[in-house]
Coordinates of C-alpha atoms in Angstrom, one line a residue:
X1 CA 0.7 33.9 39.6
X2 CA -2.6 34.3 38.2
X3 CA -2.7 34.8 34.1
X4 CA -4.9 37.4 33.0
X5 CA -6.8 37.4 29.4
X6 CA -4.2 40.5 28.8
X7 CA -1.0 38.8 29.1
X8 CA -1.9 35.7 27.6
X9 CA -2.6 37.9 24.3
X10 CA 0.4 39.6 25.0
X11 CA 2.3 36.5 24.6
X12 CA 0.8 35.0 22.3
X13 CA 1.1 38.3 20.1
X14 CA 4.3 38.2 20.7
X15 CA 4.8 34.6 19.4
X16 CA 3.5 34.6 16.5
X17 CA 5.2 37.9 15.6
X18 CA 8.0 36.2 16.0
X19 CA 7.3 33.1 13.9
X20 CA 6.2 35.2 10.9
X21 CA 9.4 37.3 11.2
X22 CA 11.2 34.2 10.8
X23 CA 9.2 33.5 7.8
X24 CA 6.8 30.6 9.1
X25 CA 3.6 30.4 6.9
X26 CA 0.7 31.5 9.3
X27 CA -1.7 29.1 8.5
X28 CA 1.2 26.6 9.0
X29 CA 2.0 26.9 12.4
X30 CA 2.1 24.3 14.8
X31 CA 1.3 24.1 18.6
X32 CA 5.0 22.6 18.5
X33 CA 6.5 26.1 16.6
X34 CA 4.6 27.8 19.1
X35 CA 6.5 25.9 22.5
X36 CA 9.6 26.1 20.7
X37 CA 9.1 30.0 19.8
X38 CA 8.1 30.2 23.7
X39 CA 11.8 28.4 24.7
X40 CA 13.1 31.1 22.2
X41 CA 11.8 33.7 24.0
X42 CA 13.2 32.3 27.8
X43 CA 16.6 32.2 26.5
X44 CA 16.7 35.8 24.9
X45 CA 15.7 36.9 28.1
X46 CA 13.3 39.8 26.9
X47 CA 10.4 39.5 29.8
X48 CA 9.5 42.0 32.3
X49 CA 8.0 41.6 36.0
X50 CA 4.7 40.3 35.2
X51 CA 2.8 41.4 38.5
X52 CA 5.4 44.2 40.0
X53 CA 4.8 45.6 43.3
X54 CA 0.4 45.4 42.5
X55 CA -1.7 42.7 43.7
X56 CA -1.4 39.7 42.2
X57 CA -3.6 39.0 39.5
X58 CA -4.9 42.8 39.2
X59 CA -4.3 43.9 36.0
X60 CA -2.1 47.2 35.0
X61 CA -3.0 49.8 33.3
X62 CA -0.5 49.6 30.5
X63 CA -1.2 46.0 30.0
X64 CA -1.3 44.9 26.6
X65 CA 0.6 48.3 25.5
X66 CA 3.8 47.1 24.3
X67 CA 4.8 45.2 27.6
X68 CA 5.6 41.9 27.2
X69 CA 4.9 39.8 30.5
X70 CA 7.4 37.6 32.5
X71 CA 8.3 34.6 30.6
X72 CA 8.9 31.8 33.0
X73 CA 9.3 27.6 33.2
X74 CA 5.8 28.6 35.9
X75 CA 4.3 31.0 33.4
X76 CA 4.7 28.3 30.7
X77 CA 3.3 25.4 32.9
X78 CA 0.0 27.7 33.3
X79 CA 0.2 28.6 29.4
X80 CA 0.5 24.5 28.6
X81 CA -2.5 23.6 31.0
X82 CA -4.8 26.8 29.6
X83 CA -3.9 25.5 26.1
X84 CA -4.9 21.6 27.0
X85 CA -8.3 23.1 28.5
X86 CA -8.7 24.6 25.2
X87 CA -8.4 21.5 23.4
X88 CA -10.2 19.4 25.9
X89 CA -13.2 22.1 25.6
X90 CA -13.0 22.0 21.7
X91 CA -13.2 18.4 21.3
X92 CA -16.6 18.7 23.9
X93 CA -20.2 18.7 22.0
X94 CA -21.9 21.8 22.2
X95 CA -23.6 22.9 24.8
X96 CA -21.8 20.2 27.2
X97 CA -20.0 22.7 29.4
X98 CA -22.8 24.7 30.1
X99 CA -25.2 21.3 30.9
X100 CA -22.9 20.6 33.6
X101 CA -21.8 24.0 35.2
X102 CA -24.2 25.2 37.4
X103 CA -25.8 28.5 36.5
X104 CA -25.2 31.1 39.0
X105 CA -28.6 33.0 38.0
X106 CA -30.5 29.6 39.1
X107 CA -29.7 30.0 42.2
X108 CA -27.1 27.4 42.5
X109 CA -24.6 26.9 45.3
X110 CA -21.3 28.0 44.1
X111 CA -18.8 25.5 43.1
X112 CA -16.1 24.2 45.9
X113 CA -13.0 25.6 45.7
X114 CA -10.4 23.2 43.3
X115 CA -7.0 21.7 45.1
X116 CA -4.6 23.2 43.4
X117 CA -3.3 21.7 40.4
X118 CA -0.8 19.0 40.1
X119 CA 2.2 19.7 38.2
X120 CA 2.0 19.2 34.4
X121 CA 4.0 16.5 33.4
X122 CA 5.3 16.9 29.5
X123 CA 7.0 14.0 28.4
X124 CA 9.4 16.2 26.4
X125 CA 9.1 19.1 28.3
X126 CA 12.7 19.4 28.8
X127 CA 13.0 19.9 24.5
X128 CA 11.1 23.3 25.5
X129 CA 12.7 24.6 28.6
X130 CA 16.3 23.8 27.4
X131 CA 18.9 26.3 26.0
X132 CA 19.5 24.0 23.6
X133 CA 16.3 24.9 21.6
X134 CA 16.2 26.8 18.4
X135 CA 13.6 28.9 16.3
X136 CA 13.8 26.4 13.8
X137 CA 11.9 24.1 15.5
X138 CA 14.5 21.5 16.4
X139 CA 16.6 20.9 20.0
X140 CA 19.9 20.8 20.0
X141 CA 21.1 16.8 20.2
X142 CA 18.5 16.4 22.9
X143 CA 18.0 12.5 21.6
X144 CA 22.0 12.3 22.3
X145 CA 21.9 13.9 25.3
X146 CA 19.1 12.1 27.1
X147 CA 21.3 9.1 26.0
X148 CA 24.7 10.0 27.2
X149 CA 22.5 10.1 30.7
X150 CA 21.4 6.5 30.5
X151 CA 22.8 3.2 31.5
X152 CA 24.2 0.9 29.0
X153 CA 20.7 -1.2 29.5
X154 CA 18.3 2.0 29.0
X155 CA 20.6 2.9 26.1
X156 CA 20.1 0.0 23.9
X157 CA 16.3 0.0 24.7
X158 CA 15.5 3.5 24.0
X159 CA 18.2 3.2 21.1
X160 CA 16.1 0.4 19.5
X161 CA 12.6 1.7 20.3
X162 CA 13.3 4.9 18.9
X163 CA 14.5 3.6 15.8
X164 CA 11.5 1.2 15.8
X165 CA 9.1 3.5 16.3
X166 CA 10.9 5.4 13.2
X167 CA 10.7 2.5 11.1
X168 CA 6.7 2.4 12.0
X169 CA 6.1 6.0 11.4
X170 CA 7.6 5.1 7.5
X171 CA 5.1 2.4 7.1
X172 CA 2.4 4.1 8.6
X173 CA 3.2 7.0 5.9
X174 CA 4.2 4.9 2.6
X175 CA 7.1 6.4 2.8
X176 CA 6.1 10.3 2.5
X177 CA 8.4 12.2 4.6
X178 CA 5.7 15.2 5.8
X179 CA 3.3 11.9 6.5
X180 CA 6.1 10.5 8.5
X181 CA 6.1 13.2 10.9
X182 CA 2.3 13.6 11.2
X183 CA 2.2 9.7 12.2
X184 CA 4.9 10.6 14.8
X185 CA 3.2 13.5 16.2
X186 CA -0.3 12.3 16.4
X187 CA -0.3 8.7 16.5
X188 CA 2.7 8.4 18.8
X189 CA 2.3 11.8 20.6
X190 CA 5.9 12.1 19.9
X191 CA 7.2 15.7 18.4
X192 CA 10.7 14.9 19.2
X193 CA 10.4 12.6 15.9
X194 CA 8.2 14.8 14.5
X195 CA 10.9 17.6 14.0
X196 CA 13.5 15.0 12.7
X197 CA 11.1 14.1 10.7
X198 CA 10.7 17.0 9.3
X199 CA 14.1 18.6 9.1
X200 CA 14.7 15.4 7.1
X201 CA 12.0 16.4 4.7
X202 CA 14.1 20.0 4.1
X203 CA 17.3 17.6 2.8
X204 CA 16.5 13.9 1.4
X205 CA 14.2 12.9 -1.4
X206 CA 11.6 10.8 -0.6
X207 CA 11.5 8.8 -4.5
X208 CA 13.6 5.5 -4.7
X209 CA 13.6 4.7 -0.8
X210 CA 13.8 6.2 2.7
X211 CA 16.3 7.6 5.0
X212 CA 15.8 7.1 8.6
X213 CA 16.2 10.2 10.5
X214 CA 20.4 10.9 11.0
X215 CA 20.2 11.4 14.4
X216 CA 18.5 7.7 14.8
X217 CA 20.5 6.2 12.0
X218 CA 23.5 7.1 13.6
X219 CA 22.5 5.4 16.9
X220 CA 21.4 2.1 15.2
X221 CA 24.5 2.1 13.7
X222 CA 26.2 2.4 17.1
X223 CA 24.2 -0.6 18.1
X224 CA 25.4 -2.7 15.6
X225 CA 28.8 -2.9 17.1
X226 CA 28.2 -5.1 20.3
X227 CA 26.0 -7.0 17.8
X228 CA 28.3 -8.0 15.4
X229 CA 31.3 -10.7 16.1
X230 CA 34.3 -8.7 14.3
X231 CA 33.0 -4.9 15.3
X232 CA 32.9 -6.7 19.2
X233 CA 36.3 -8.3 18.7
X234 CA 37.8 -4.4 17.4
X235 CA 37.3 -4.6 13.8
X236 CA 37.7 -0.6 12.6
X237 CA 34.9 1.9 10.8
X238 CA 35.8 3.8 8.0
X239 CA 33.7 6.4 5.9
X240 CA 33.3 6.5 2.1
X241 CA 31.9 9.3 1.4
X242 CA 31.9 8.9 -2.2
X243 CA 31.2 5.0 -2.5
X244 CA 35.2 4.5 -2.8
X245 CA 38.1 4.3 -0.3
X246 CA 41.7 3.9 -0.8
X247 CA 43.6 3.8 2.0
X248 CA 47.7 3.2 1.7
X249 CA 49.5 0.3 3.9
X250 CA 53.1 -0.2 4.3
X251 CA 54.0 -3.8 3.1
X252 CA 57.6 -4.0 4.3
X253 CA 59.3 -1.4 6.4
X254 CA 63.2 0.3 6.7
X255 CA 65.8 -1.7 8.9
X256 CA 68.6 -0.2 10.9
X257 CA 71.9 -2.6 9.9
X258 CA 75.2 -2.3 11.7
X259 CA 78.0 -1.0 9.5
X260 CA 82.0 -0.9 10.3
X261 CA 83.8 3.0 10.0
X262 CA 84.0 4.3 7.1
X263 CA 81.6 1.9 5.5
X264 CA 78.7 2.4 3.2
X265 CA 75.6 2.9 5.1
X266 CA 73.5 -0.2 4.1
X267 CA 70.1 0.7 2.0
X268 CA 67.2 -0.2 2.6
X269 CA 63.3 1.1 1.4
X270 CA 59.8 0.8 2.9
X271 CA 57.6 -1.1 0.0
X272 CA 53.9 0.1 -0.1
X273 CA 50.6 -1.4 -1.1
X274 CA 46.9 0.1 -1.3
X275 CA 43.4 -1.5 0.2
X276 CA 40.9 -0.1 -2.1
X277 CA 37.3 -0.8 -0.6
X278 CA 34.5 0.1 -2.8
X279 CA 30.4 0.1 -1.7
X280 CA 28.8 -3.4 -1.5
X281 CA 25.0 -2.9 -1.2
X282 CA 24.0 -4.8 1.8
X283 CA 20.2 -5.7 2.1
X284 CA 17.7 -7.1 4.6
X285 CA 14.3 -8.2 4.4
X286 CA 12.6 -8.4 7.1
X287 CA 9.0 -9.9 7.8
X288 CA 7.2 -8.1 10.5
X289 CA 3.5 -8.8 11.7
X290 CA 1.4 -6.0 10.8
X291 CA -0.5 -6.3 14.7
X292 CA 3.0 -5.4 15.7
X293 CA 3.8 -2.6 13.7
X294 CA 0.1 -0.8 14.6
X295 CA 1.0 -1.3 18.0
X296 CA 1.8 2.2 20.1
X297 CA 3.4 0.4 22.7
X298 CA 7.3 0.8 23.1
X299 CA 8.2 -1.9 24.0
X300 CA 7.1 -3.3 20.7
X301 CA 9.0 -0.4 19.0
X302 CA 12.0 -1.8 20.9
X303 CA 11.3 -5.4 19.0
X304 CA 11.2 -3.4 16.1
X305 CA 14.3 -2.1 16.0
X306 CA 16.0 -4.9 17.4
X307 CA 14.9 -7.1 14.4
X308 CA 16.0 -4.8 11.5
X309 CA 19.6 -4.2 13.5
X310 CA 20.0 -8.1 14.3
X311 CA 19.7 -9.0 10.1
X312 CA 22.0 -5.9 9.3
X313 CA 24.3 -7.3 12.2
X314 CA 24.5 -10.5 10.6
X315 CA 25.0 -9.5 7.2
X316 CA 28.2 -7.5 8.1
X317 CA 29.6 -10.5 9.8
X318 CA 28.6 -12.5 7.0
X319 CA 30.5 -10.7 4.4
X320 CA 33.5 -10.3 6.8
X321 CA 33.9 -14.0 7.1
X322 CA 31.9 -15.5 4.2
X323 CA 32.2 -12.8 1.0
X324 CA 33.7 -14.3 -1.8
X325 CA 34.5 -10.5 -3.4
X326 CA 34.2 -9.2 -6.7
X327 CA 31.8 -6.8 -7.2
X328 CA 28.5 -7.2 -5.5
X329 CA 30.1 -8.7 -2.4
X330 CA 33.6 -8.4 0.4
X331 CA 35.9 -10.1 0.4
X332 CA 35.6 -12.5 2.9
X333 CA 38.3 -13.9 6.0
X334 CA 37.8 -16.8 4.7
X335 CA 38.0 -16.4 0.8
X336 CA 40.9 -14.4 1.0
X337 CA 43.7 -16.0 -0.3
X338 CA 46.7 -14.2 1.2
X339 CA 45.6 -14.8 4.6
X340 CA 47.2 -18.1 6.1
X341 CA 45.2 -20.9 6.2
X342 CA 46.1 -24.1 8.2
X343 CA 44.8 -27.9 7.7
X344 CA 44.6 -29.1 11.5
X345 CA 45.3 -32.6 10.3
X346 CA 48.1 -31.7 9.0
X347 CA 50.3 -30.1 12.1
X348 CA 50.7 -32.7 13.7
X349 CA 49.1 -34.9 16.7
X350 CA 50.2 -33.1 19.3
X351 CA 48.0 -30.2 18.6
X352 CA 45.2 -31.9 16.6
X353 CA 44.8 -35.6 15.3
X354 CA 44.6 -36.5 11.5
X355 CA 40.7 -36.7 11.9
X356 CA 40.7 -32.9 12.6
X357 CA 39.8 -33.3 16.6
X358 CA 41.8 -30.5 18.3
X359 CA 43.9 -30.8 21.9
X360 CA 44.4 -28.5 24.2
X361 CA 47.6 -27.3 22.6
X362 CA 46.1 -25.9 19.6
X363 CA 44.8 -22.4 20.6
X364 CA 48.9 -21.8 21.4
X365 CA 49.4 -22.8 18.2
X366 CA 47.3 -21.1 16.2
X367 CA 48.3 -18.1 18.1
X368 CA 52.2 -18.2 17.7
X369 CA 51.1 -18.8 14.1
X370 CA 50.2 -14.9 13.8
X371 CA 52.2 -13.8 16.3
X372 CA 55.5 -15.0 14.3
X373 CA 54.4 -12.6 12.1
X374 CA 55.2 -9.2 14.2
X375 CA 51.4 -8.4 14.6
X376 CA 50.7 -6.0 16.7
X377 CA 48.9 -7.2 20.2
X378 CA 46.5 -4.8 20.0
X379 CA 43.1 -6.7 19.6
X380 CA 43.8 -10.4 19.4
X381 CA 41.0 -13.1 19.5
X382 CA 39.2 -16.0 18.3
X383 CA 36.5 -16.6 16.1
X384 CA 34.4 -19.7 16.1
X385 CA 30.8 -21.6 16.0
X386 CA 29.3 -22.8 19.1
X387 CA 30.1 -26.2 19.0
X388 CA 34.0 -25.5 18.7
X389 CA 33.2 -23.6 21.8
X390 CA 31.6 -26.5 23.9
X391 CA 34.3 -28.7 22.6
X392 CA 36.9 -26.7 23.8
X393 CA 35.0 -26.3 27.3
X394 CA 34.8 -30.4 27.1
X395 CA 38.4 -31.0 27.4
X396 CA 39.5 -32.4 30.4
X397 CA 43.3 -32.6 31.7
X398 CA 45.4 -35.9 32.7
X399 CA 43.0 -35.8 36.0
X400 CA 39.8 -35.1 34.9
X401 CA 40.0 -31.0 35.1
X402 CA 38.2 -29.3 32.9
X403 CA 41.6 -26.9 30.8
X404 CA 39.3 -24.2 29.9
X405 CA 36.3 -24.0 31.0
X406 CA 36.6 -22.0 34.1
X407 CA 38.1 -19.6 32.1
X408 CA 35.5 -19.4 29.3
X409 CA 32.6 -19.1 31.4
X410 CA 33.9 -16.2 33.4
X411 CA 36.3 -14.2 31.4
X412 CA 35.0 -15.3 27.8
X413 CA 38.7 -16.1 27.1
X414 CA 40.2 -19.2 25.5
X415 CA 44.5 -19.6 26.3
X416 CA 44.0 -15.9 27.9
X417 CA 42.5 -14.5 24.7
X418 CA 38.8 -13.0 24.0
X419 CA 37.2 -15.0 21.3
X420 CA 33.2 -14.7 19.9
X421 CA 30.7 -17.6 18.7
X422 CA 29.1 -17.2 15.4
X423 CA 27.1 -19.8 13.9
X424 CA 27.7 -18.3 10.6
X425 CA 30.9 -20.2 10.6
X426 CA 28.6 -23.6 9.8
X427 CA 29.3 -27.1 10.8
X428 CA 29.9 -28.9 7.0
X429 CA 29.9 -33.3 7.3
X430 CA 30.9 -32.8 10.9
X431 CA 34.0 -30.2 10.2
X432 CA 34.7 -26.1 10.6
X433 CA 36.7 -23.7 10.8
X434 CA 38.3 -21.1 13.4
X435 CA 39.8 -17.6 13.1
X436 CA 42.1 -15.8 15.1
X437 CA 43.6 -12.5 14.2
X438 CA 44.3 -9.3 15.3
X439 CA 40.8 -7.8 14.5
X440 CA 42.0 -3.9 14.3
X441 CA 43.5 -5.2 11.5
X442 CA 40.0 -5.4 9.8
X443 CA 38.5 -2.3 8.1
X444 CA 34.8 -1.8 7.8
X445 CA 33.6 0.7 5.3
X446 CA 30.6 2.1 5.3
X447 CA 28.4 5.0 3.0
X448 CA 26.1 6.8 3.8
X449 CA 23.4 6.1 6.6
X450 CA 20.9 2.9 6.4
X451 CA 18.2 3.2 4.4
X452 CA 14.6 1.8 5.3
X453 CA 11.2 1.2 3.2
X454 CA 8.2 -1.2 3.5
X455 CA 5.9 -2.8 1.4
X456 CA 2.0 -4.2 2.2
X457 CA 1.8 -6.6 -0.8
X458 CA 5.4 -7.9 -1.1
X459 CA 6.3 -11.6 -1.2
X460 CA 8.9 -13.3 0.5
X461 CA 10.6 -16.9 0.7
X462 CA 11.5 -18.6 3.7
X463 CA 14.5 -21.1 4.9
X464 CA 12.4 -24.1 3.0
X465 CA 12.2 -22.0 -0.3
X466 CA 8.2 -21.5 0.0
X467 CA 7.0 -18.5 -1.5
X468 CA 5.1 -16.4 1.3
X469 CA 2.6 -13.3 0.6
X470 CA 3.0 -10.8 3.1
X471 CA -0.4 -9.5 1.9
X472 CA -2.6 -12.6 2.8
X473 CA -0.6 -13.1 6.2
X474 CA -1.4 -9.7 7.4
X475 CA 1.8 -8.8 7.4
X476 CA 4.5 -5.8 6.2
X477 CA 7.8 -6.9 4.7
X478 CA 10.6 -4.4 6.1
X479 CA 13.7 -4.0 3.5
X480 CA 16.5 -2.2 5.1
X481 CA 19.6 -1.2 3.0
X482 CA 23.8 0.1 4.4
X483 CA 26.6 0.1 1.8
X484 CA 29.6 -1.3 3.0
X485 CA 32.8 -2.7 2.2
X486 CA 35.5 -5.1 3.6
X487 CA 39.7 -5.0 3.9
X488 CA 42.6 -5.9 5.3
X489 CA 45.1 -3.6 6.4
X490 CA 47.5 -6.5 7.1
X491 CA 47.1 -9.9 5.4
X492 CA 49.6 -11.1 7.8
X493 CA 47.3 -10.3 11.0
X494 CA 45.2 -13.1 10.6
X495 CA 45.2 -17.1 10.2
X496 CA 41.9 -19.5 9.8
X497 CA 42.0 -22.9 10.6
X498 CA 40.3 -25.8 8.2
X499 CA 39.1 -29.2 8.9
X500 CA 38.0 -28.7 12.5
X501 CA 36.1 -31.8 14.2
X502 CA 33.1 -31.0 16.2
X503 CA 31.0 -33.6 17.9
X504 CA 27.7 -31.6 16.2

């Protein structure tokens, strides 16, 4: 099908018509209104047969009369590649195109025939030729559903270089929200951003921080489960809408009793608590090299966002082990004094020695030690650093057999339960701790979505306490901020171990 300068007016007329009737500002409209307006148009159905029975590419006499032409994935590939000549011809100095066609009146031999074209390939062409497209500009979930596509792999990367590349469109803007999404459409080429972006500009302030796009927040957030120790182990995730969370828990429960005939019914009544769990501002600061951050490449995007996630990662497990509560921080595992704790030294030498060095009978014993409480079996593991781990894959049997290292290495159990290695849990004058619980036990709350902003000039200290300018290293400190919170649904559900031996 050949377009004629008739129908292309026709459809053009038509959308923009369209756009203004919707009430889009003329002078605002963007070629990305315009392919969205054009996906509109498909789904509604309202074309006609664009050549008929008549030659094609000879044009009707009642063209441009109120007909609108066939609207078609083909007609739209054509439309896409007339519009890219147009820019390509614009951007050209003038005069160019004429120097280098030959003139006909010259006497020129006419120009061979061009192979037909190869088909245009749109990066996000599927946003446009989708149902799921609206005439407000945005696609329905179409970040979501290229996901739910992927593998578990793809996922993560696109996951993190999306949200990278987010993070990079906020420091490339200072933070302006209608910035933001001119950085991601014409530095990145990327209008999928570009309308979050945007639709995030009709609903957040841009004062006092920044709010990384929902539908990418969301994701990140997602991502942080496999990253953290207690969300991988089964901990839950609660919302507080309003900063504050109370959430009932039944202490004790009824019993059935035997009775003899004709005897009072024995009484007994549940007895209730409450875990209250209010906002805890947790915060990240993250130096990033400013080469890094100009970069276009996704890849580097996918560094990006795997930095920021990794520190927010490690701050929730942080506060779930570490927290010592009140009102800027959780209430930490091991702060918590209603939770067991046990002295190894002090249960005797069958399951550790006096000096704290375990033996192969302790995990059993640390795990009847919550099981004797009626736990539930639903998510049961361990907890510990990595040198409790290579300890435990160091001991040998009566004949030299390693006990549980077969075990570890393939099924990343230890005495047929899963456990996790964080080295948050620190080695102190050669002694640690473990965990073990039943981790669905654990509640993390969380408000409202994580929140991102950058600064050029900031300062920052590192692990040795020297004061570092960002500015003079060429770099751009990163500051990324979630509001959570920490409980227990059953104190019961969990016991930590003090006065481990490790070798390191």
């Amino acid at each position: 099908m050949k377009l004629t300068q008739e129908q292309l007016a026709a459809l053009i007329a038509q959308v923009f018509a369209n756009l203004i009737a919707a009430g889009k500002d003329p002078s605002a409209i963007t070629q990305d209104d315009i392919m969205v307006e054009v996906s509109a148009i498909i789904d509604e159905g309202d074309a006609g047969d664009p050549a008929g029975s008549e030659e094609e590419g000879a044009p009707k006499e009642d063209e441009g009369k109120g007909k609108d032409p066939a609207i078609t994935p083909e007609f739209i590939t054509q439309v896409l590649e007339a519009l890219k000549a147009c820019q390509k011809t614009a951007g050209e100095p003038a005069g160019q195109k004429d120097a280098e066609e030959p003139s006909a009146q010259k006497g020129a031999a006419p120009a061979a025939t061009p192979a037909p074209a190869a088909p245009a390939q749109r990066k996000y062409s599927r946003l446009f030729l989708s149902t799921g497209a609206s005439r407000d500009g945005g696609a329905a979930s179409s970040f979501k559903t290229r996901i739910v596509s992927m593998s578990a792999p793809e996922q993560r990367k696109t996951v993190y270089g999306m949200f990278g590349r987010a993070v990079k469109c906020i420091h490339a803007s200072g933070g302006e929200v209608e910035r933001a999404a001119y950085v991601a459409e014409h530095k990145f080429g990327d209008a999928e951003m570009a309308r979050e972006f945007k639709a995030l500009a009709a609903t957040q302030p841009t004062h006092g921080g920044y709010l990384v796009p929902e539908v990418y927040a969301d994701e990140i957030i997602e991502l942080l489960y496999p990253s953290t120790v207690i969300y991988d182990l089964g901990a839950r995730r609660l919302g507080m809408d309003h900063g504050n969370l109370n959430i009932p828990k039944l202490k004790t429960g009824t019993r059935a009793m035997f009775a003899g005939e004709n005897r009072k019914i024995p009484k007994t009544a549940p007895k209730f608590g409450n875990i209250r769990l209010s906002s805890k501002k947790l915060t990240a600061l993250i130096p990033m090299s400013n080469d890094l951050l100009r970069s276009t490449n996704f890849d580097n995007d996918v560094i990006v966002g795997q930095d920021v996630t990794k520190q927010m990662a490690l701050g929730v497990d942080w506060g779930a082990f570490q927290g010592t509560g009140g009102e800027f921080q959780p209430l930490g595992l091991f702060n918590n004094k209603a939770v067991q704790n046990i002295n190894v030294a002090e249960i005797g030498t069958s399951y550790a020695g006096t000096d704290g060095v375990l033996t192969a009978m302790f995990p059993n014993y640390l795990v009847a030690a919550v099981l004797k409480n009626n736990v539930y079996a639903d998510a049961l593991g361990f907890v510990f650093n990595t040198s409790v781990e290579q300890f435990f894959k160091s001991i040998r049997d009566n004949t030299g057999g390693f006990i549980f290292a077969e075990e570890m290495n393939k099924q990343h159990t230890l005495a047929g339960y899963p456990y996790r290695t964080t080295n948050l849990i620190e080695t102190v004058s050669g002694k640690t701790k473990i965990a073990f619980g039943n981790w669905n036990d654990l509640i993390i709350g969380e408000q409202g979505a994580l929140e991102i902003e950058t600064s050029r000039e900031g300062s920052w200290t590192d692990e040795a306490g020297n004061l570092v300018s960002a500015f003079e290293n060429d770099q751009t400190l990163i500051r990324a901020i979630d509001n959570v919170d920490v409980g227990l649904r059953h104190d019961e559900s969990f016991v930590v171990a003090t006065g481990v031996a490790v070798p390191v």
